[in-house]
Amino acid sequence: MKRIDLLSELVLENQTKLLLLVIDGLGGLPGENGKTELEAASTPNLDKLASKGEVGLLQMVEPGITPGSGPGHLALFGYDPLDFSIGRGILEALGVGAQVAPQDVCVRGNFSTWGPDDVIVDRRAGRISSEKNKELIAFLSKNIEEIKGVKVKLYPGEEHRFVAVFSGEGLSEEVEDADPQKNGLPMRWAEPSSSRGSLMASVANEFIKRVRELLAEEKQANGCLLRGFSQAPHMPSLSQLYKINPVAIATYPMYKGIARLVGMEVVEADRGLEGLFEALSSQWDKYDFFYVHVKYSDSYGEDGNYDAKKEVLEKLDSLIPKVLELKPDVLVVTGDHSTPSQLKSHSWHPVPVLLVSPYVRHGNCSGFGERECAKGALGIMPAHYLMGLMLAHGLRLSKYGA
Amino acid sequence: MKRIDLLSELVLENQTKLLLLVIDGLGGLPGENGKTELEAASTPNLDKLASKGEVGLLQMVEPGITPGSGPGHLALFGYDPLDFSIGRGILEALGVGAQVAPQDVCVRGNFSTWGPDDVIVDRRAGRISSEKNKELIAFLSKNIEEIKGVKVKLYPGEEHRFVAVFSGEGLSEEVEDADPQKNGLPMRWAEPSSSRGSLMASVANEFIKRVRELLAEEKQANGCLLRGFSQAPHMPSLSQLYKINPVAIATYPMYKGIARLVGMEVVEADRGLEGLFEALSSQWDKYDFFYVHVKYSDSYGEDGNYDAKKEVLEKLDSLIPKVLELKPDVLVVTGDHSTPSQLKSHSWHPVPVLLVSPYVRHGNCSGFGERECAKGALGIMPAHYLMGLMLAHGLRLSKYGA
């Protein structure tokens, strides 16, 4: 039996509240002082939770594999990230705040400079400014709302980049890039890679022609290319799978987007850690599964700023008592991947996790840190098992077999 | 290569004796004193074995999944419990002490009250007494021995419930319940759910008609229903897989039954822990793999009786020297699942395991308990790997690859 079906078959509904607090890029590596950011941070509240709960390390994909935010989050939500993947176009769309429905096709756009006979002179239109990009997108959005019954939504990005989301019946991602790949070559128009992609390819080419007409007077950005056609992966929603009513509390577009893909409601929160936890409190009565996403730990890790990452963790720790006031039945604190400030990037190192419920074998751990967690009662666990464990501690799974 | 084939391919025969002592429901949760039943129990002999051996925790199915006794035992015997499962009808049959051969179809029966035109007035025949049930089964057994060349064996259960085992060529479990599901509806006769089930369905319907004739004079139990047609899973036997000659020493019918399903001989033992170990001693020269099942630890856990569970473990510990006198080459002490008295039920928590042989990296562990085992040399291990480990410590596995 497949694991994802196994849980669905056993799952029960009840009133327990499950809280998953994701500290982006939580895991780190020892700095010059011999301690990781988390180990060096003064986190008395998390330490206490670690000693009251069970701790371990989450292997997000498998040993040695560095996860992107997509696979990291899918694993935390119970999907094996090797069985489900989120395409590049989709992630870009989520990153610029696009709302993506299951059938939509997301595409990465480039403003580009076209010469005579549709030769692509500059695929990046001289890297126009992001402000200019915004203006052009606003103008195009007014003039292109629908093509062949397919709705078009455009989102500006940085410099020459934008995102297009196409919504309608019969669309498919099975379309080759509309992009000659090199400057100085004639335009290569979109072509379906299977018969399923023909509508999308013809809509894409019609879109590019309309952009050419509308921007004919522009010097640099007088046309566009479309690349990376992708649809949301076909994945059952969290409520279908686990009979939960989940909500995401996150401030960055990509995380809201991933949450929507797995069927979570998304509520707005003010930026800043206080804002997150205020939103959590205000939503507490309406849902039973809460995903809270803290971004800044990852951003500082990516910057290589050890001290700032450590300070975010300390600030977060000081807000933990607010979380505990809500009395979650199951509380998990973990990350979606490691971001050691030494590497200035995501890394493959497994991620500390702590789980608190009335049903834990507590006491193996004196503080919340990578090396304490390595000795913990949860062991080193594939991250996609976490959801089953949270449901179990919420007494939401019946027995397997008699 | 499938793991189960891997072991078969490498397995060797020799004279080593392997002993698997299963303490049902062994694992627990910390009580008010901060200790689990096993941690609180005075178990000097098991503690000594733990320090001389390797310890760890067995994940019976996967994190968060609470196993029934069937999946728990299959895992201990080396079968991945997600690849092999035992149907409800089979387990009921094993539970009442029925002997089930691989081709047999086991069915749960209800005595029921039939009215005119085959309307089922009461599916449970007014919950007749278990004594009355026994009488009826004795009477029916004398009068229905065979139908269409298929042998019929009947076993009384509690109140209106009984078990029927059908043995013969060409039977299949692919039959829908002979049961209208609700009182007041006309009888719904057995129907094959695929062509393979046609013989079984017609035998079942003929059986029900004969019961109607034989019990025509009864007021309440004047007929029956048949539900949950199931056959033993197709699984290779332990001796086929591992070239061992295994025996089960267990007092409860269900565990004897599971042992027979995997091809073990079953010997009778007096109830009580002493009886088990006397039977073990007396069989020591005849077999090379010994499965000994201790039930009471689970029963007291299910009752929520922390102290009684702890006392069973202490009693068991006092008998360990008798086991050691036999000088097993490999000794494993573990459980088929956790049954914390706080939960009064099976639970998902991994199960302590200790393994003693001359070939262990001993010394990580000061006593036999959940949290000592969490730090052990075996780590947290899927339970279905245990069999391979026992064979290896018995020097019964050759090298994989050159």
Coordinates of C-alpha atoms in Angstrom, one line a residue, chain B residues 24-33 35-38 40-41 295-314 339-346:
Chain B
D24 CA 3.2 -8.0 23.7
G25 CA 2.6 -4.3 24.0
L26 CA 6.1 -3.8 25.5
G27 CA 6.6 -0.1 24.8
G28 CA 5.0 2.6 27.0
L29 CA 5.0 6.3 27.8
P30 CA 6.3 8.1 30.9
G31 CA 3.8 8.0 33.8
E32 CA 3.4 10.5 36.6
N33 CA 6.8 9.4 38.0
K35 CA 9.2 6.7 33.8
T36 CA 7.5 4.2 31.5
E37 CA 6.4 0.8 32.8
L38 CA 9.5 -0.8 31.5
A40 CA 10.1 1.8 36.3
A41 CA 10.2 -2.0 36.5
K295 CA 0.5 -11.7 26.3
Y296 CA -0.2 -10.2 29.7
S297 CA 1.9 -7.0 29.3
D298 CA -0.4 -5.9 26.5
S299 CA -3.6 -6.9 28.4
Y300 CA -2.7 -4.8 31.4
G301 CA -1.6 -1.9 29.1
E302 CA -5.1 -2.1 27.5
D303 CA -6.7 -2.0 30.9
G304 CA -4.7 1.2 31.8
N305 CA -3.1 -0.7 34.7
Y306 CA 0.4 0.8 34.8
D307 CA 1.4 -1.2 38.0
A308 CA 0.2 -4.6 36.7
K309 CA 2.0 -4.1 33.4
K310 CA 5.2 -3.2 35.3
E311 CA 4.8 -6.3 37.5
V312 CA 4.5 -8.6 34.5
L313 CA 7.7 -7.2 33.2
E314 CA 9.4 -7.8 36.6
T339 CA 0.6 -0.4 24.6
P340 CA 1.1 2.6 27.0
S341 CA -1.2 2.2 30.0
Q342 CA -1.9 6.0 29.6
L343 CA -3.5 5.4 26.2
K344 CA -5.2 2.0 27.2
S345 CA -4.6 0.9 23.6
H346 CA -1.9 0.0 21.1

